[in-house]
CSV table of C-alpha atoms and ligand atoms in Angstrom, one decimal:
chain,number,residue,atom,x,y,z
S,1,UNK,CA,-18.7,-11.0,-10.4
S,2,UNK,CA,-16.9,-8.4,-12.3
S,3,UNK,CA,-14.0,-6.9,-11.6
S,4,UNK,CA,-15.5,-3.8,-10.8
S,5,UNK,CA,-18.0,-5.1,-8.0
S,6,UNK,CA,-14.9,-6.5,-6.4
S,7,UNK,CA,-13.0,-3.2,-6.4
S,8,UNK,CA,-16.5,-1.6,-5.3
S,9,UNK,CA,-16.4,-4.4,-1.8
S,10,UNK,CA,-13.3,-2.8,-1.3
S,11,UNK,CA,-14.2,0.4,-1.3
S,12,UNK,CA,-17.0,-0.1,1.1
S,13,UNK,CA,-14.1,-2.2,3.2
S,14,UNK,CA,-11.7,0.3,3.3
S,15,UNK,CA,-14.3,3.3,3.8
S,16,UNK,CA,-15.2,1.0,7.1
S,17,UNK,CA,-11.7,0.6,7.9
S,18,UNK,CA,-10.8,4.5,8.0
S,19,UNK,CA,-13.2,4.7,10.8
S,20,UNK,CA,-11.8,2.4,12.9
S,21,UNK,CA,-8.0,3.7,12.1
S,22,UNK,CA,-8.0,7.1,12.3
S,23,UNK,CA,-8.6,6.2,16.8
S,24,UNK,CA,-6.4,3.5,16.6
S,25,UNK,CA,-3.2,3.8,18.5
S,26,UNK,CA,-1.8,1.9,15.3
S,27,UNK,CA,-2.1,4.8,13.4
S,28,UNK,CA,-1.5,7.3,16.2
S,29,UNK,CA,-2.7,10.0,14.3
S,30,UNK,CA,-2.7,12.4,17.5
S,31,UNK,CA,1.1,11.7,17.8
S,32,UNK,CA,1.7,12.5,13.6
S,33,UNK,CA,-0.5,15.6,14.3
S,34,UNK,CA,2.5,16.9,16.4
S,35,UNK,CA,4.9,15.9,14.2
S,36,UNK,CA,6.0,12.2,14.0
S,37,UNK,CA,7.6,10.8,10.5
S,38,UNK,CA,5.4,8.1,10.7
S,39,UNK,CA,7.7,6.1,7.6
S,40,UNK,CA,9.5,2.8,9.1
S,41,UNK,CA,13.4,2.8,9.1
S,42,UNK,CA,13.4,0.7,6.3
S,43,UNK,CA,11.9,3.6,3.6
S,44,UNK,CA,13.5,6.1,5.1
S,45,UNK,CA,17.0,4.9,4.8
S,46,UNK,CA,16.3,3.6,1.4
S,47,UNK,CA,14.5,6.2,-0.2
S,48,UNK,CA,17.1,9.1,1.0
S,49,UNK,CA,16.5,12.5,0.4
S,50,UNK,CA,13.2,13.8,-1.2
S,51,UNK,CA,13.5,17.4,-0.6
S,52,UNK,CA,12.0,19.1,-3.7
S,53,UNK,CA,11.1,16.4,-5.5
S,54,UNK,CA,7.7,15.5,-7.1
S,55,UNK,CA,5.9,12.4,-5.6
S,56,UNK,CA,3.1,10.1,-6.0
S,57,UNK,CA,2.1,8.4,-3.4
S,58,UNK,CA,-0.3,5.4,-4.7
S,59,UNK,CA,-2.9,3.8,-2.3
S,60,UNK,CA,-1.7,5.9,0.0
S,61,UNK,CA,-5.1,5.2,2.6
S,62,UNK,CA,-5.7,8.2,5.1
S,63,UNK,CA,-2.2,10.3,3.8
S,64,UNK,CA,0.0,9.9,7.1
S,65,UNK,CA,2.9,8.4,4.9
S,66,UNK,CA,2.6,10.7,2.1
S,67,UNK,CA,2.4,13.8,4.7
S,68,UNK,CA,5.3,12.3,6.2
S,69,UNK,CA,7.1,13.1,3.0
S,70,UNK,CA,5.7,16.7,2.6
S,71,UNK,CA,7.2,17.5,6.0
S,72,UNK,CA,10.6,16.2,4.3
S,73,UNK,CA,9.8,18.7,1.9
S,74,UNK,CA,8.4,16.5,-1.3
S,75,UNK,CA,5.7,17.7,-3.4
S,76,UNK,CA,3.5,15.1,-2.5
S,77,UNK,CA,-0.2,13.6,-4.9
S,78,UNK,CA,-1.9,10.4,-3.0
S,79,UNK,CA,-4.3,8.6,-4.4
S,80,UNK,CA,-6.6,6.3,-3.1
S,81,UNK,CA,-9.7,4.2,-3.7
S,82,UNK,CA,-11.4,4.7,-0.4
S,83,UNK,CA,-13.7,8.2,-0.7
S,84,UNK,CA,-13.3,7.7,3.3
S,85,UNK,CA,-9.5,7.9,3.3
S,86,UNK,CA,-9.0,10.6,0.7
S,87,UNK,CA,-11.7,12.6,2.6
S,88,UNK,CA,-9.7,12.0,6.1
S,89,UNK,CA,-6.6,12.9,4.3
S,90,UNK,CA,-7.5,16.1,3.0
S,91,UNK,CA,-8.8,17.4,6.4
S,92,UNK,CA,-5.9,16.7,8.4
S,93,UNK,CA,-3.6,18.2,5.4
S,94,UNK,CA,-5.9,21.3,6.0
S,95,UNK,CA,-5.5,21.2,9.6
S,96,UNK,CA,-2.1,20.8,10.0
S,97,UNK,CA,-1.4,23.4,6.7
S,98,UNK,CA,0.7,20.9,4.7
S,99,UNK,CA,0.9,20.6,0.8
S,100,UNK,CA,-0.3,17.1,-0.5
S,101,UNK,CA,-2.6,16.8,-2.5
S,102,UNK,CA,-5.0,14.2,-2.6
S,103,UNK,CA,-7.3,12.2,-5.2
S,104,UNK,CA,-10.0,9.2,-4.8
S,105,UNK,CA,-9.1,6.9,-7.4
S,106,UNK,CA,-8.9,3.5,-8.3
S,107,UNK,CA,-5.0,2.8,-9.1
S,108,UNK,CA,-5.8,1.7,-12.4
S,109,UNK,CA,-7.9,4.5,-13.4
S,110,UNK,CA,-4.7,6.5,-13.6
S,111,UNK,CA,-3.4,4.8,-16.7
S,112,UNK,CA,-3.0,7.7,-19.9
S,113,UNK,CA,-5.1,5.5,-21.7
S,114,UNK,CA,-7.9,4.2,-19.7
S,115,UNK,CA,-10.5,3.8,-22.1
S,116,UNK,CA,-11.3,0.5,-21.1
S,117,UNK,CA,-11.6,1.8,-17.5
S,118,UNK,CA,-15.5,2.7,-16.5
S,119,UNK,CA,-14.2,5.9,-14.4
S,120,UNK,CA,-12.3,8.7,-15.2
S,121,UNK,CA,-10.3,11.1,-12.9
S,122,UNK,CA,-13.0,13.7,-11.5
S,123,UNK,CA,-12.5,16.5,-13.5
S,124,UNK,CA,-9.8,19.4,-12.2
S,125,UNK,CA,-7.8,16.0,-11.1
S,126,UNK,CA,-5.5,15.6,-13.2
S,127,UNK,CA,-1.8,14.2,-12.5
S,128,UNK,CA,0.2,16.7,-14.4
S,129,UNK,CA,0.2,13.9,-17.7
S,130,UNK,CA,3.0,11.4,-18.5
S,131,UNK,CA,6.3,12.0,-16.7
S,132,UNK,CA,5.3,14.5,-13.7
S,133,UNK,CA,7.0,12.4,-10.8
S,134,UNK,CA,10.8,12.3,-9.5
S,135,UNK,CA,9.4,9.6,-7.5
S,136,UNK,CA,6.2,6.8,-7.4
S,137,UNK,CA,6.4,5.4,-3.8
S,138,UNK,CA,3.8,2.5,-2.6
S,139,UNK,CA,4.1,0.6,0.5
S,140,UNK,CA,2.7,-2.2,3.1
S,141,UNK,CA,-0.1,-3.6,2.1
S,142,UNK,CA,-1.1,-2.4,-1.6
S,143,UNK,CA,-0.6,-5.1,-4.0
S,144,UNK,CA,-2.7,-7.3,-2.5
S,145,UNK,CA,-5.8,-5.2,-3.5
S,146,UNK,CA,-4.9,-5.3,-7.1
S,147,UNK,CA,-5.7,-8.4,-9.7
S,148,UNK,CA,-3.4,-7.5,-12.1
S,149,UNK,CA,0.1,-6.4,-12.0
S,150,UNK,CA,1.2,-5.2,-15.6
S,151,UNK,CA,-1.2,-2.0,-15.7
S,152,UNK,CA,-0.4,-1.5,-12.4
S,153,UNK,CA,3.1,-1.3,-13.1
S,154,UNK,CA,2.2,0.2,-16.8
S,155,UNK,CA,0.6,3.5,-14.5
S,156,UNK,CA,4.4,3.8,-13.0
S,157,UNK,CA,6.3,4.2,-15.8
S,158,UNK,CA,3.9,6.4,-17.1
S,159,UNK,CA,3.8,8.8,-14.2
S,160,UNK,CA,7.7,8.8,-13.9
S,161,UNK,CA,10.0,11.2,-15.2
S,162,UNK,CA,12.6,9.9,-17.1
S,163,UNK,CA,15.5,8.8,-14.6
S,164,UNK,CA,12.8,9.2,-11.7
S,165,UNK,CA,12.0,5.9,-9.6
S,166,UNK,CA,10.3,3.9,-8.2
S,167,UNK,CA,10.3,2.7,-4.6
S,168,UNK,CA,7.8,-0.2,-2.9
S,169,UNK,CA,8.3,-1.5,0.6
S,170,UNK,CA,5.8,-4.2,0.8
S,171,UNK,CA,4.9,-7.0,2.9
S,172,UNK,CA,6.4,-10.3,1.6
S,173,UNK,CA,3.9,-12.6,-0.1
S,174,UNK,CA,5.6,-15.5,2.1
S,175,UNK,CA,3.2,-14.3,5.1
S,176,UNK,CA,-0.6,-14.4,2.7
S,177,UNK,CA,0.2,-17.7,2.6
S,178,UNK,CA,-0.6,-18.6,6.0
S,179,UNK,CA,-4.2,-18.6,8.0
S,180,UNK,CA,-4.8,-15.5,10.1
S,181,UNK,CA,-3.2,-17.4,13.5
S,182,UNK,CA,0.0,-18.8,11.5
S,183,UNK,CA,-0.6,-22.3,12.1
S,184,UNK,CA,-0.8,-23.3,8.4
S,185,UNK,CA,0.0,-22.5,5.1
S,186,UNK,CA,-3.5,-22.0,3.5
S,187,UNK,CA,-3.3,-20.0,0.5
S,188,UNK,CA,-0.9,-20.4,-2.9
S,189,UNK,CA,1.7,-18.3,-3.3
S,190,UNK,CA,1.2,-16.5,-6.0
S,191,UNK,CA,-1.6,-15.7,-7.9
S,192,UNK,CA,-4.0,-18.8,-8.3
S,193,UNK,CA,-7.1,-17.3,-6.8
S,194,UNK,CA,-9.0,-14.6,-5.3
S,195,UNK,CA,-8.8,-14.4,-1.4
S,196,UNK,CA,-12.5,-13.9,-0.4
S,197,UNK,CA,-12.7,-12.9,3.1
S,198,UNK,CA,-16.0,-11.9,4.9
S,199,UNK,CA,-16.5,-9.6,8.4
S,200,UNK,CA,-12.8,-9.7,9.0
S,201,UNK,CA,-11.6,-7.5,11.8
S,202,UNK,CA,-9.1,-5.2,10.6
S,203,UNK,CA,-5.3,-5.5,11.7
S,204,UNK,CA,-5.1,-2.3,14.2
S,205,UNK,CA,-5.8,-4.6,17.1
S,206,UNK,CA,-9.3,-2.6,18.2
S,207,UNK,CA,-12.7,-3.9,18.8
S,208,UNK,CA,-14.2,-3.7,15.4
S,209,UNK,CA,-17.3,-4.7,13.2
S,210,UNK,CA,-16.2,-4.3,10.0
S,211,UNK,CA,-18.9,-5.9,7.8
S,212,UNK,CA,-19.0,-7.3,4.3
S,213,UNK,CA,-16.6,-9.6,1.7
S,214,UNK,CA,-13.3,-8.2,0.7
S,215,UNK,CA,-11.4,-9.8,-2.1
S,216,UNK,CA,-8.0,-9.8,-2.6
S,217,UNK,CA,-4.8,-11.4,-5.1
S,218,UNK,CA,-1.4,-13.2,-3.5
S,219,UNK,CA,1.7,-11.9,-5.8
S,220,UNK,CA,4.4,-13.6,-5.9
S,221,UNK,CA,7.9,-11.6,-6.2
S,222,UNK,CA,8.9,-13.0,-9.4
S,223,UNK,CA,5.4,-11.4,-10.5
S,224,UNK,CA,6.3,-8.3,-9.2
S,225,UNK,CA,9.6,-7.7,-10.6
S,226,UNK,CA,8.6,-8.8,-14.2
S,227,UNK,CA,5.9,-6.4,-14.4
S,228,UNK,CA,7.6,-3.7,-13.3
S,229,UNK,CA,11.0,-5.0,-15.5
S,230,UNK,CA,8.0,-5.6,-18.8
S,231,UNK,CA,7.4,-1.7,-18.2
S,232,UNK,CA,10.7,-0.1,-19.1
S,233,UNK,CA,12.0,-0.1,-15.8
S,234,UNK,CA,15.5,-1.1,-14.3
S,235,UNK,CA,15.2,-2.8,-10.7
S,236,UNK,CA,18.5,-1.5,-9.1
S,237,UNK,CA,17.9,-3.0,-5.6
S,238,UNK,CA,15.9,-5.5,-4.0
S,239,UNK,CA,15.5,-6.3,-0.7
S,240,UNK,CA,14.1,-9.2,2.1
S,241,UNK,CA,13.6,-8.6,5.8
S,242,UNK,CA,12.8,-11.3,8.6
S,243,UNK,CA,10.6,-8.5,10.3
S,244,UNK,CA,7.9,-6.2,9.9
S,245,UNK,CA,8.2,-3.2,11.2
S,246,UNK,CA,4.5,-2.7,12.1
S,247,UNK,CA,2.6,-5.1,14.8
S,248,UNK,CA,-0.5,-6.0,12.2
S,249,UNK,CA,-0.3,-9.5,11.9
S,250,UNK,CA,-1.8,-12.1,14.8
S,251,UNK,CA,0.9,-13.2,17.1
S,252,UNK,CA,3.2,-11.0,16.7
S,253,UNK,CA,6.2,-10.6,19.2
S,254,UNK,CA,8.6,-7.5,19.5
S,255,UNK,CA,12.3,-8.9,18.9
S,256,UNK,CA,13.9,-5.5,19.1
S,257,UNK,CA,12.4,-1.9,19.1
S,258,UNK,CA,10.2,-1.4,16.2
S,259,UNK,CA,11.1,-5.4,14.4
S,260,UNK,CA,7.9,-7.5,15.2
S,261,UNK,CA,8.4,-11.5,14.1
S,262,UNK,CA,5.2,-14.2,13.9
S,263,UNK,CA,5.6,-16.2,17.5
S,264,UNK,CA,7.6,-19.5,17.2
S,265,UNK,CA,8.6,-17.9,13.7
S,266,UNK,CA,11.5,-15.4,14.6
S,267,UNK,CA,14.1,-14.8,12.1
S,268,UNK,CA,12.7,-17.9,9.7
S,269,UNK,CA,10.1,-16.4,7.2
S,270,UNK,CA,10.9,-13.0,5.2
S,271,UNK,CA,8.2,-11.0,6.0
S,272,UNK,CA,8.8,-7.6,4.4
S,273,UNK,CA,10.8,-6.7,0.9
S,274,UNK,CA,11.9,-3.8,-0.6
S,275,UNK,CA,12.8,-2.5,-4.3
S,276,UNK,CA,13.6,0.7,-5.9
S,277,UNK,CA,13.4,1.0,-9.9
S,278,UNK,CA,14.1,3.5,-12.3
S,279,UNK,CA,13.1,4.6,-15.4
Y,1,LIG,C1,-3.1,-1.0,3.9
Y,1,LIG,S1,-3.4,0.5,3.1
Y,1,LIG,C2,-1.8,0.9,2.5
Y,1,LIG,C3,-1.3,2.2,2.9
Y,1,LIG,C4,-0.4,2.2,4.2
Y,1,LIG,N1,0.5,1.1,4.3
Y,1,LIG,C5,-1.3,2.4,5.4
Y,1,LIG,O1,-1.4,1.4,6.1
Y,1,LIG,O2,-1.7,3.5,5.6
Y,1,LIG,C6,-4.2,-0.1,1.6
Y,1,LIG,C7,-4.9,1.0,0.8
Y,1,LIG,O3,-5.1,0.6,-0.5
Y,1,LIG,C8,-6.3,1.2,-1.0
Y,1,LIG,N2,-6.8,0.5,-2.2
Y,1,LIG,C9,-7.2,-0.8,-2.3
Y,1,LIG,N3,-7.5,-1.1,-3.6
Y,1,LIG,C10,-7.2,0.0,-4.3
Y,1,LIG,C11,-7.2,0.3,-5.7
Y,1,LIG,N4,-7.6,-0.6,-6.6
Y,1,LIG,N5,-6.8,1.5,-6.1
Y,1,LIG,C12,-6.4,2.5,-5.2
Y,1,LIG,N6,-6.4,2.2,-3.9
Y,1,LIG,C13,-6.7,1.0,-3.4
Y,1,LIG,C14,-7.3,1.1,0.2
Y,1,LIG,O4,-8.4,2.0,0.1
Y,1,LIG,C15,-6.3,1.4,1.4
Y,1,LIG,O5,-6.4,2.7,1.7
């Protein structure tokens, strides 16, 4: 299969998915229509202030996160493979008369030079060219979808301004290493093969028939920070949690408010890390 096709399952995975999140109370997107910040402690307090600053948002799904920023007054582009999501996205920015912006792409279409890429941005869709953003933000489950690292992290330095960063929070490639019900460790670590999963469920904990193969890539950290580090950029923090702060993965239990740990697990595995890096 070529690259493409898998990128093209995804699609047609994440189109399905949308569906089934946007009436999940995971997502809540009744309560972020009356105003919830719907960013976890962790990026907020890390992040800090993004008033009037330029921001791209990448695979940023149905746009609650990056609408979250707009509210804290960011100028805010997501982008995002599913046509599902993006379309979502743009409705409820209508709706609720907010500023993002939002384009269906793949993450590695937005490299400056993409002429080995079989898609270009639809025309009028254009990022503002190298250097537009103050800040590149990605976060919880976006690596994953994405075979290769360097021209991911290549599209980053590209889109930053000089002295603008770049923050991921992400979930910790310690948890793909276990089966969906935690019992063992069934994947490598880092990127040795493709994860080929078929009518999975998704995560929001609704009754679901999502149908179909979805493929996806385990990073490992030290992947991660030399790609970004190979681009040009400096890592000035990096950080591990023992929690996520989002109830997606089986067996999960509720330690504290808003700090969900994998049952019989608690406080052992990191589940969720955190960088910023500038250029
Ligand atoms: C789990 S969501 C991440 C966003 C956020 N954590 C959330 O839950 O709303 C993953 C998103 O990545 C997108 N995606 C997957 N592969 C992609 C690619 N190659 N380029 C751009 N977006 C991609 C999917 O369409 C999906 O919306």
């Amino acid at each position: 299969m070529s690259v493409n096709e898998y990128f093209e399952a995804n699609r047609n995975l994440w189109n399905q998915r949308t569906a089934v999140h946007k009436d999940s109370v995971f997502y809540d997107l009744a309560g972020f229509k009356t105003g919830a910040n719907v960013l976890t402690p962790i990026e907020l307090k890390e992040i800090g202030d993004v008033k009037d600053k330029s921001l791209l948002h990448l695979q940023c799904h149905f746009g609650m996160d990056t609408m979250s920023f707009s509210r804290m007054g960011a100028r805010c582009v997501g982008v995002d493979l599913s046509d599902e999501a993006i379309k979502l996205a743009r409705e409820i920015n209508d709706e609720l008369k907010l500023d993002a912006k939002f384009i269906c792409c793949n993450v590695y279409d937005l490299l400056l030079d993409n002429r080995h890429s079989a898609k270009v941005l639809p025309v009028g869709e254009d990022l503002g060219g190298a250097g537009a953003f103050d800040i590149v933000f990605t976060s919880y489950g976006t690596v994953g979808w994405l075979p290769d690292l360097d021209p991911w992290a290549k599209v980053i330095a590209e889109r930053l301004k000089p002295g603008g960063f770049f923050y991921m929070a992400e979930f910790h490639p310690v948890v793909w290493m276990f089966d969906d019900d935690f019992t063992h460790i069934k994947y490598y670590y880092d990127n040795k093969e493709i994860i080929v999963m078929e009518d999975q469920p998704t995560y929001t904990g609704d009754k679901n028939e999502i149908t179909g193969k979805e493929y996806s890539w385990n990073h490992s950290i030290s992947e991660v920070l030399n790609a970004l580090i190979n681009a040009g950029l400096k890592i000035e923090f990096f950080n591990e949690y023992t929690f996520s702060p989002y109830a997606n993965f089986k067996n999960s239990v509720e330690t504290e408010p808003g700090k969900w740990h994998i049952k019989g697990m608690e406080g052992k595995i990191p589940m969720v890390y955190s960088l910023r890096a500038r250029k």
